[in-house]
XYZ file of C-alpha atoms in Angstrom:
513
model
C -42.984 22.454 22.141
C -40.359 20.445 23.948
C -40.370 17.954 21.399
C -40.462 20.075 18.610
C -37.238 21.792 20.400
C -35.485 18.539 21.383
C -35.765 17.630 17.350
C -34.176 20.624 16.501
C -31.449 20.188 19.462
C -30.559 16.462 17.706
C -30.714 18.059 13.911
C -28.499 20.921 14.972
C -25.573 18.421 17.127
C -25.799 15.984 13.733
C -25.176 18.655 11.387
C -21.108 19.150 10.210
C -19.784 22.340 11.000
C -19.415 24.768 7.511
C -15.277 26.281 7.161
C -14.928 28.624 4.488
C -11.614 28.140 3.035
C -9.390 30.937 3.766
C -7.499 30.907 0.689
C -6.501 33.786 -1.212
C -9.038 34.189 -3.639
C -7.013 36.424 -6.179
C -4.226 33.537 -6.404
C -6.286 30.707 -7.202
C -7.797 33.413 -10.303
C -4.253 33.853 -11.148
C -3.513 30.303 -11.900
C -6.317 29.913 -14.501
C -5.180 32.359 -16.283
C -2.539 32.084 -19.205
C 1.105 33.679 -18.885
C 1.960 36.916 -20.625
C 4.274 37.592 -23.347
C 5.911 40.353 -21.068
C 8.805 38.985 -19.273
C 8.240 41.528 -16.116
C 4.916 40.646 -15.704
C 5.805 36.904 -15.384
C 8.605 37.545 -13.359
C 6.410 39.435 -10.772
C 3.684 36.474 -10.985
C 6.317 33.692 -10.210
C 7.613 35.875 -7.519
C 4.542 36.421 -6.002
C 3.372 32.686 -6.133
C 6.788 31.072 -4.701
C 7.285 33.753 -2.510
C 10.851 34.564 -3.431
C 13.036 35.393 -1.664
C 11.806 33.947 1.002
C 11.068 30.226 -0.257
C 14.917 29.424 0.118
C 15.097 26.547 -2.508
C 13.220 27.961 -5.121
C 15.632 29.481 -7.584
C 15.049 32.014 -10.279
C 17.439 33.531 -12.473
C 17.675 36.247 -15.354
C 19.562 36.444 -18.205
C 19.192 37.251 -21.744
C 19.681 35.031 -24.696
C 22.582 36.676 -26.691
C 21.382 34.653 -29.976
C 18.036 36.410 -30.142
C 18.971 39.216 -27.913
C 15.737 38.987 -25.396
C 15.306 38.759 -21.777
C 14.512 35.222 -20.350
C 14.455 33.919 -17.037
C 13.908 29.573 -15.419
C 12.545 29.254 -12.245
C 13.269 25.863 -10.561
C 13.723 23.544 -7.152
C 17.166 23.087 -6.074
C 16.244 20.410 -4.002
C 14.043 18.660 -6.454
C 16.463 19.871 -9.670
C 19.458 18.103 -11.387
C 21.369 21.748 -11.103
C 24.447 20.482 -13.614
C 21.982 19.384 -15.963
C 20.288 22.806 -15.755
C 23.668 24.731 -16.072
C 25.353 22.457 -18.434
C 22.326 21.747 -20.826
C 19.779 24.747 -20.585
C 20.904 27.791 -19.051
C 24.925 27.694 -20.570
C 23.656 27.135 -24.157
C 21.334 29.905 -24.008
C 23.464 32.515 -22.272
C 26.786 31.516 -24.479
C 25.632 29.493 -27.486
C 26.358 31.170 -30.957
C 23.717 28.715 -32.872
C 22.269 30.806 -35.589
C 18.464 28.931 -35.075
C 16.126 31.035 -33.450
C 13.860 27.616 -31.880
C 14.701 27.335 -28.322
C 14.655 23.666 -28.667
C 17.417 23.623 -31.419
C 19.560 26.336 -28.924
C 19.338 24.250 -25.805
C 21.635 20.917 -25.249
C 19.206 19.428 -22.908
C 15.687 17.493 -24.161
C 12.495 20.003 -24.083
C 9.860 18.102 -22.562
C 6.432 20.122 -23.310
C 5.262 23.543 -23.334
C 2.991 25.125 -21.408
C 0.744 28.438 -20.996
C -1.959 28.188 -18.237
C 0.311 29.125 -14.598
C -1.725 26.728 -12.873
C -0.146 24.010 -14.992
C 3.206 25.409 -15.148
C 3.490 25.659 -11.258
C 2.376 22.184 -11.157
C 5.249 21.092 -13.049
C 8.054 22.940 -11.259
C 6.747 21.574 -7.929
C 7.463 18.414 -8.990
C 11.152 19.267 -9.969
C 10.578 20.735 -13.388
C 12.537 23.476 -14.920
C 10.600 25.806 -16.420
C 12.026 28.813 -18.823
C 10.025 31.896 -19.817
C 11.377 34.047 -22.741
C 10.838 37.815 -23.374
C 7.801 37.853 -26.065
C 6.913 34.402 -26.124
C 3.181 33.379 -25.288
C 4.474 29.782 -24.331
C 6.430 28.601 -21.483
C 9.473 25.747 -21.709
C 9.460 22.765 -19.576
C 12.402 20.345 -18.794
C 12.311 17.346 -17.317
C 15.280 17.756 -14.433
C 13.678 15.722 -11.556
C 16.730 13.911 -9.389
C 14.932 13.448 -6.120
C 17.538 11.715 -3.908
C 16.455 8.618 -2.206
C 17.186 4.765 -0.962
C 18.464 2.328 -3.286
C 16.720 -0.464 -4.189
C 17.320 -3.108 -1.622
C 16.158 -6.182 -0.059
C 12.553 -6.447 1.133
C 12.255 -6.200 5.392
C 8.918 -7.778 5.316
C 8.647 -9.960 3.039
C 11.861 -12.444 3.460
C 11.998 -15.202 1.131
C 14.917 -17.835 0.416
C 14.730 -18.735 -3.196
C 13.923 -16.005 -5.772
C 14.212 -12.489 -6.374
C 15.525 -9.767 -3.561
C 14.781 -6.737 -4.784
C 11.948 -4.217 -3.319
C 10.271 -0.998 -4.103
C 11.640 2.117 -2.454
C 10.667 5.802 -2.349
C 10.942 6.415 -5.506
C 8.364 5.978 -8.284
C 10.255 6.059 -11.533
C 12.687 3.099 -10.038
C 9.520 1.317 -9.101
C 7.916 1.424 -12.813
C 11.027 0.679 -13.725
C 11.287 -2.948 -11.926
C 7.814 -3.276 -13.142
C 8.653 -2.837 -16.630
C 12.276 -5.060 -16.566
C 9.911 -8.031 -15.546
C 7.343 -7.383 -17.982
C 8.900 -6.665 -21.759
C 5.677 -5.610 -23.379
C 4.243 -3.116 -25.031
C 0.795 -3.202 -23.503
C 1.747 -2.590 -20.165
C 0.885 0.907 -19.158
C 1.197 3.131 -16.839
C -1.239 6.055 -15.944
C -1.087 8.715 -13.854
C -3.830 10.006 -11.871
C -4.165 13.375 -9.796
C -5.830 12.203 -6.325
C -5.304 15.569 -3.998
C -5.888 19.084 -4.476
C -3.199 20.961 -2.339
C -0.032 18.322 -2.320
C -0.840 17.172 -5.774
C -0.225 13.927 -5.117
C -0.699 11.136 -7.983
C -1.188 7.920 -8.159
C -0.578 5.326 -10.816
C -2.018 2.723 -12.325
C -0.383 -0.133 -13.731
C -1.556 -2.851 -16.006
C -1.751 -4.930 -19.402
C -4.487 -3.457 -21.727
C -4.973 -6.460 -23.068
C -5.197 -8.559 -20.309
C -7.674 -6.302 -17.646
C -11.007 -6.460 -17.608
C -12.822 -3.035 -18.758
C -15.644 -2.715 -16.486
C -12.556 -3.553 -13.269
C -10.179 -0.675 -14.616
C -13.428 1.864 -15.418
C -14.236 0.977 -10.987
C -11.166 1.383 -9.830
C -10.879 5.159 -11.785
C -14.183 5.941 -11.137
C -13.256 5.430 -7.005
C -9.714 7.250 -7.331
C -12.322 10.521 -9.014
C -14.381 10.379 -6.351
C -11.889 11.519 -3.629
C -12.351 15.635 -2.828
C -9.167 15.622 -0.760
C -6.223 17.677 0.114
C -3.331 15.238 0.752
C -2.947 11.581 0.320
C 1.080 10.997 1.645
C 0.677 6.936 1.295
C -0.715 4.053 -0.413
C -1.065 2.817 2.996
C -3.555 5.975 3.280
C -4.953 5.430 -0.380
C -5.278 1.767 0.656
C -8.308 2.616 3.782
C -9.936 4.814 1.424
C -10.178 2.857 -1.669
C -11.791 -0.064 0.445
C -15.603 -1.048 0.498
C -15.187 -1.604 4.395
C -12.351 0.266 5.629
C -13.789 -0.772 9.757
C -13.554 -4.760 8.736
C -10.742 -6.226 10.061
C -9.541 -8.696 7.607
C -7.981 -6.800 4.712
C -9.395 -6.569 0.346
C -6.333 -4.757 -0.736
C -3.103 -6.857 -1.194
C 0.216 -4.640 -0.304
C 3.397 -5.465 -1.044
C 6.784 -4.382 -1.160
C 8.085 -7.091 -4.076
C 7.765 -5.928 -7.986
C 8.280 -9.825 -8.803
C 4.999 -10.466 -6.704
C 3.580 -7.552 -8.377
C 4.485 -8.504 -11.745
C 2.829 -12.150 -11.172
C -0.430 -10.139 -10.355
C -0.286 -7.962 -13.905
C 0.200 -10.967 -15.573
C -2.861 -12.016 -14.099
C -4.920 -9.316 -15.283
C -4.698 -7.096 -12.008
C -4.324 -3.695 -11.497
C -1.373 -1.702 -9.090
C -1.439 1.279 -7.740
C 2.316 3.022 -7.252
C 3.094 6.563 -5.524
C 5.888 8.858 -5.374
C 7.398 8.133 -1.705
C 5.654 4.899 -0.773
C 8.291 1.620 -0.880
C 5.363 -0.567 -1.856
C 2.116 -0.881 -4.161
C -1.411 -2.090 -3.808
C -2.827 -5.163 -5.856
C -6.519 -4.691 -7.113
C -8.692 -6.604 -6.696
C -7.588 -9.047 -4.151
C -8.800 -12.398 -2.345
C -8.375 -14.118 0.923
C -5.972 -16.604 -0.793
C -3.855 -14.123 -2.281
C -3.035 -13.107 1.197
C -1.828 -16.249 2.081
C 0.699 -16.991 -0.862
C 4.339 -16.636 -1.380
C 6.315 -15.477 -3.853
C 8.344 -18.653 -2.778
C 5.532 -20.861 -3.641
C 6.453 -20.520 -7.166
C 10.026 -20.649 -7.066
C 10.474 -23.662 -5.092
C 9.683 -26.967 -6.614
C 6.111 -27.968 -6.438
C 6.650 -30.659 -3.652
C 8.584 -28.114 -1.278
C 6.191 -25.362 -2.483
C 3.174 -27.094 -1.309
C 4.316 -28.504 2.073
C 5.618 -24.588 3.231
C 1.866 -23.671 1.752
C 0.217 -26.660 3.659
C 2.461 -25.588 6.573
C 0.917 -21.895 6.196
C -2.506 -23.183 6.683
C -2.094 -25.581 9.467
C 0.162 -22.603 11.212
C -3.511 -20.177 10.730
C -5.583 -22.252 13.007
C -2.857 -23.031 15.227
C -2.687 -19.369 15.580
C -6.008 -18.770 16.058
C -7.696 -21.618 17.898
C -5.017 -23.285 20.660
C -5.590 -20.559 23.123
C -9.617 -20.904 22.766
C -9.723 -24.291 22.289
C -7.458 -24.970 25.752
C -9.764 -22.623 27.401
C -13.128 -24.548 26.518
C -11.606 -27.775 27.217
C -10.125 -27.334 30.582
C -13.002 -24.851 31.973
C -16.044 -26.700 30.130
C -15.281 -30.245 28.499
C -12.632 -31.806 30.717
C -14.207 -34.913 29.857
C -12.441 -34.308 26.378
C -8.854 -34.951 28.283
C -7.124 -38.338 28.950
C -7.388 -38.760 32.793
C -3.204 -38.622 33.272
C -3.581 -35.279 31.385
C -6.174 -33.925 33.041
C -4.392 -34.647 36.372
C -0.915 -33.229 34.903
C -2.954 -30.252 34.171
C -4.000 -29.840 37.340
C -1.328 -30.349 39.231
C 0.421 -27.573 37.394
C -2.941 -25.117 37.937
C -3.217 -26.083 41.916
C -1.294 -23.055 43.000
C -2.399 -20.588 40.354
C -4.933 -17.848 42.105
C -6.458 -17.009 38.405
C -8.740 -19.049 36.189
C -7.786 -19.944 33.334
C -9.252 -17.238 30.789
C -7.023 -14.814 33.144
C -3.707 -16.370 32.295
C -4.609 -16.690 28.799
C -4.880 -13.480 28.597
C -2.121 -11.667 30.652
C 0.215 -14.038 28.868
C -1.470 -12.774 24.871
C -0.968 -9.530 25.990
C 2.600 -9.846 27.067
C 3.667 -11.804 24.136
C 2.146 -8.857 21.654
C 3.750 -6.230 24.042
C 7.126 -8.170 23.323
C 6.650 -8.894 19.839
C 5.963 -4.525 19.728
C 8.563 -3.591 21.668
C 11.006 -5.988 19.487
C 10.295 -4.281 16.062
C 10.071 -0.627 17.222
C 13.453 -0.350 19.325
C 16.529 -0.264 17.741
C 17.621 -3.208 15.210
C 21.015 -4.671 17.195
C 18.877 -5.064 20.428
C 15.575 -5.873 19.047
C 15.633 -9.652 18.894
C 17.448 -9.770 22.341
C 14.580 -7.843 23.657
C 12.254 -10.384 22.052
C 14.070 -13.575 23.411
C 15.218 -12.508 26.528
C 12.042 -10.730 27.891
C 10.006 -13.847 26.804
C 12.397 -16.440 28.464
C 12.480 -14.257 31.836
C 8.992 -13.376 31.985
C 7.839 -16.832 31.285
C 10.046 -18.339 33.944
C 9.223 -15.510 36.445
C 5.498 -15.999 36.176
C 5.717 -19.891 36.069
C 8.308 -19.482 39.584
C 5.658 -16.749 40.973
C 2.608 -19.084 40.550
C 0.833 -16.756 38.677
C 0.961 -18.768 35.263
C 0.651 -22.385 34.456
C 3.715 -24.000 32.399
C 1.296 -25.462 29.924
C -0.307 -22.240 29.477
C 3.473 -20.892 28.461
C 3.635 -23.393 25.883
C 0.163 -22.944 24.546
C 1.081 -19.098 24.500
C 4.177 -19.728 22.548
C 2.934 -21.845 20.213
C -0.153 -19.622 18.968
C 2.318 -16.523 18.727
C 5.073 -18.119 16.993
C 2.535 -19.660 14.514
C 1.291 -16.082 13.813
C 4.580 -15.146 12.396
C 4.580 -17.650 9.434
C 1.475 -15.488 7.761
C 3.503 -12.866 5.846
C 0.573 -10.162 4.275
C 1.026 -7.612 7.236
C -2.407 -6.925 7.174
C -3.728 -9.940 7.297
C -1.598 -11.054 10.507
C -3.048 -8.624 12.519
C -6.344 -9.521 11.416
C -5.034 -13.366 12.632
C -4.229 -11.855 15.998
C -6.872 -9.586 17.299
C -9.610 -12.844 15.860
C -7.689 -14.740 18.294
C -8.847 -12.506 21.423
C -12.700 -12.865 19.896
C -12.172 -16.310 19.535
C -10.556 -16.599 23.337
C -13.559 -14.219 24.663
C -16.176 -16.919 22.937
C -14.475 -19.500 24.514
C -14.289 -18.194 27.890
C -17.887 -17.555 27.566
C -19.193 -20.971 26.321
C -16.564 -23.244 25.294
C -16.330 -25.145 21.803
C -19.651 -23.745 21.136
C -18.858 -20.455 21.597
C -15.743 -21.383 19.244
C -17.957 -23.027 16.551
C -21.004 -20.266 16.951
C -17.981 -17.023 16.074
C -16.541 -19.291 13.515
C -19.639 -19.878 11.341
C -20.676 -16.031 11.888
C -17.636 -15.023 10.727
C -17.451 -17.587 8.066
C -20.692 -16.030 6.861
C -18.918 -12.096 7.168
C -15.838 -13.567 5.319
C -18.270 -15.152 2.124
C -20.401 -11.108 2.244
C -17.114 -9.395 1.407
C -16.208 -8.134 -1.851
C -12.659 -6.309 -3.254
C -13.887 -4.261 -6.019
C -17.223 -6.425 -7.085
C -14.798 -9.669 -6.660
C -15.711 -12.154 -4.128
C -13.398 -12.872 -1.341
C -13.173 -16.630 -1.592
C -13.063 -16.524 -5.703
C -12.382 -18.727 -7.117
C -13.413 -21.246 -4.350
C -17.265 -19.422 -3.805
C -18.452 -18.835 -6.018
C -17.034 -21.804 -8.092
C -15.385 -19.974 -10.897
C -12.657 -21.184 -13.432
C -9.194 -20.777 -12.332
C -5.531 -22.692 -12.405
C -6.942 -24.148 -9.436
C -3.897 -22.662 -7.234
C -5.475 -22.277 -3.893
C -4.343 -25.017 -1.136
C -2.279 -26.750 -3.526
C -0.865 -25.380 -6.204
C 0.063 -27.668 -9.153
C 3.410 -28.053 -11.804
C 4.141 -24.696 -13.682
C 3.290 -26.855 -17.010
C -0.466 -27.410 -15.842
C -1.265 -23.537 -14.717
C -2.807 -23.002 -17.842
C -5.290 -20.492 -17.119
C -5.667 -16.845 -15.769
C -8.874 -16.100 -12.711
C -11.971 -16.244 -14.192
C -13.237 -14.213 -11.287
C -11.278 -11.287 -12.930
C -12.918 -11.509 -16.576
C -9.489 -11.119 -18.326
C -9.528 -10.512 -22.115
C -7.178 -13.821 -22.758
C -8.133 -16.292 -19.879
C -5.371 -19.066 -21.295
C -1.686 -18.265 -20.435
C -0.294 -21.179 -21.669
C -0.857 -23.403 -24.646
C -0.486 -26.830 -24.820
C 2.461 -28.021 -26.473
């Protein structure tokens, strides 16, 4: 009986909790419905809906059409709304204009965009900054597209600095983002598609590409994933991003972000996928690989010899970053016999006073560099580098003066986090920085074998994972035919061929001459 009730106990703690949804069941009918061809009765259903008065930027207004003598009435945004186009191109033309058509479309100045019955749909629209028009006797309602949704410019990208190349990056708004897309890539099979992914903020997301370049069976997973969602609000692709991923807990990233449409462009070309969204300054490359995230846009625009030795550079600066902390650990607290005599004695001499072992300072001093390296990016721009410079300079000499900290363990300190910097995908850099506490952990524990056992076990997680059915080291493993630009990447004139990883329809991108 005990067991039988401690079963129960465990089945009832593991269960989710059931919440009804409180919302009102009669408006949700309402919006499936179609509109009526009495004006009163849609002027009472909008009312109801928007609650007006009370929503303060919803507008409606009434008037009647002198040309066909009948009542009408547009309902609209004023924050979302281009209110001189409205006045100037749809509601002065109707209320003055002596046109002797009876078509609305003919009577109005300003572009119809679609029609519309079902109020579901039609409130969709004017939430997103759509004018919408409703005549006296008509079973249809008129849409116009008067979105201006003020926002940033387009400016230079914060996070992705490069010398050489383009400088312009995404900002909040969508249609400027396409619109970079699309003055990079003149062609007529790029598309765009737009995708509903929430319920309650309606937010969409789409989905750029070259029809003739992506692979089927790639654009039918990444729909098929964007469906599955049941949600209520998705604000950001940095949001979209942990949901669309197979492993969302891993730490090393399968979704390439970035704020640059040149960068993004390069991918389409490729035979990727984006994803864009109203209010995000950035997009999401599918499917992605651990070398994308370590390549510049720069690569490419700087001559193949310069291009290579800041890619080279890259790569030597990731194992700095990661393994001089562990690897100065295991030798000076297990294999001294690795160290030159005079070293070892330098070393020493500069540990003799310090109360802590050496995993200890390691470790106090990470910490403090990240807290610095924080605290410079979230205070204010004018003193944010001071912060970062200053407070390393006085807190290194303090701790060195103090005898709490070793000089060479300063050094070793700086060197690692300064190294971290050069890897520019944000996601993978702080993947780069919390492996280095695992790595200094393993080393603390057992020295270069520690070192060696994490980095074969994670060499072994790294091969397992998979961005959307692509492996994470294509083209490298599995072999797979490529351009071959991975370490080093060769002249422009012998990149002749798209990732095979990616299946693309046309796999050659340029012909021989």
């Amino acid at each position: 009986m005990r067991k039988r009730m401690t079963k129960l106990l465990k089945k009832s703690l593991n269960t989710e909790p059931e919440f009804k949804e409180e919302t009102n069941a009669e408006e949700i009918e309402i919006k499936k419905q179609d509109i009526s061809t009495h004006i009163e009765k849609n002027l009472d259903t909008f009312k109801s809906l928007f609650s007006i008065p009370n929503n303060a930027d919803v507008k409606l207004r009434e008037f009647t059409i002198q040309q066909l003598n009948r009542k009408a009435f547009i309902i609209y945004i004023s924050t979302m709304a281009d209110l001189k186009a409205i006045m100037d191109g749809i509601e002065g033309p109707l209320i003055d204009s002596e046109h002797p058509s009876t078509k609305i479309q003919d009577i109005v100045s300003y572009p119809l965009e679609k029609t519309a019955t079902k109020i579901g749909d039609i409130t969709e629209f004017i939430t997103a900054g759509v004018t919408a028009l409703f005549v006296d006797g008509d079973s249809n309602c008129y849409l116009f597209e008067t979105t201006k949704i003020r926002g940033r410019s387009i400016e230079k990208s914060d996070n992705e600095v490069i010398v050489k190349g383009g400088k312009e990056s995404f900002n909040e708004k969508v249609i400027d983002n396409i619109a970079l897309i699309r003055k990079k890539i003149k062609n007529e099979n790029l598309l765009v598609e737009a995708q509903k992914i929430s319920k309650r903020s309606r937010n969409s997301v789409f989905l750029v590409y070259q029809k003739d370049l992506v692979n089927d069976d790639l654009l039918k997973n990444v729909k098929e994933r964007l469906n599955s969602f049941d949600i209520d609000s998705t604000l950001d692709l940095s949001i979209l991003e942990q949901m669309l991923e197979e492993r969302p807990k891993s730490l090393f990233p399968t979704i390439v972000y970035t704020e640059r449409p040149d960068r993004a462009a390069s991918f389409i070309e490729e035979g990727h996928i984006i994803l864009l969204m109203e209010n995000s300054p950035s997009c999401l490359i599918l499917p992605a690989t651990f070398w994308a995230m370590f390549h510049s846009p720069e690569d490419h625009y700087l001559r193949a010899p310069y291009g290579n030795f800041i890619r080279i550079l890259r790569f030597f600066a990731l194992f700095v970053a990661v393994f001089t902390s562990p690897i100065y650990l295991a030798i000076t607290n297990f294999h001294v016999g690795m160290i030159p005599p005079d070293l070892l004695m330098a070393i020493a001499g500069t540990r003799e006073r310090v109360p802590f072992p050496s995993i200890v300072e390691v470790l106090m001093m990470e910490i403090a560099f990240e807290l610095i390296r924080e605290a410079g990016l979230r205070v204010p721009s004018p003193i944010g580098p001071t912060i970062g410079i200053v407070g390393a300079l006085i807190l290194g000499q303090a701790a060195v003066q103090a005898n709490i900290i070793s000089p060479i363990v300063i050094i070793v300190i700086a060197l690692s986090g300064l190294s971290s910097f050069i890897i520019i995908d944000i996601s993978m850099n702080f993947a780069i920085r919390i492996t280095r506490f695992l790595f200094i952990f393993s080393a603390g524990f057992i020295g270069i074998y520690g070192i060696t056992a994490l980095f074969i076990g994670g060499l072994f997680y790294l091969v397992s994972l998979k961005s959307f059915g692509t492996p994470y080291f294509a083209p490298m493993t599995p072999h797979s035919f490529s351009s071959k630009d991975l370490l080093i990447r060769h002249i422009p004139m012998k990149e002749r061929f798209r990732p095979g990883y990616l299946k693309p329809k046309d796999m050659v991108k340029q012909r021989k001459g």
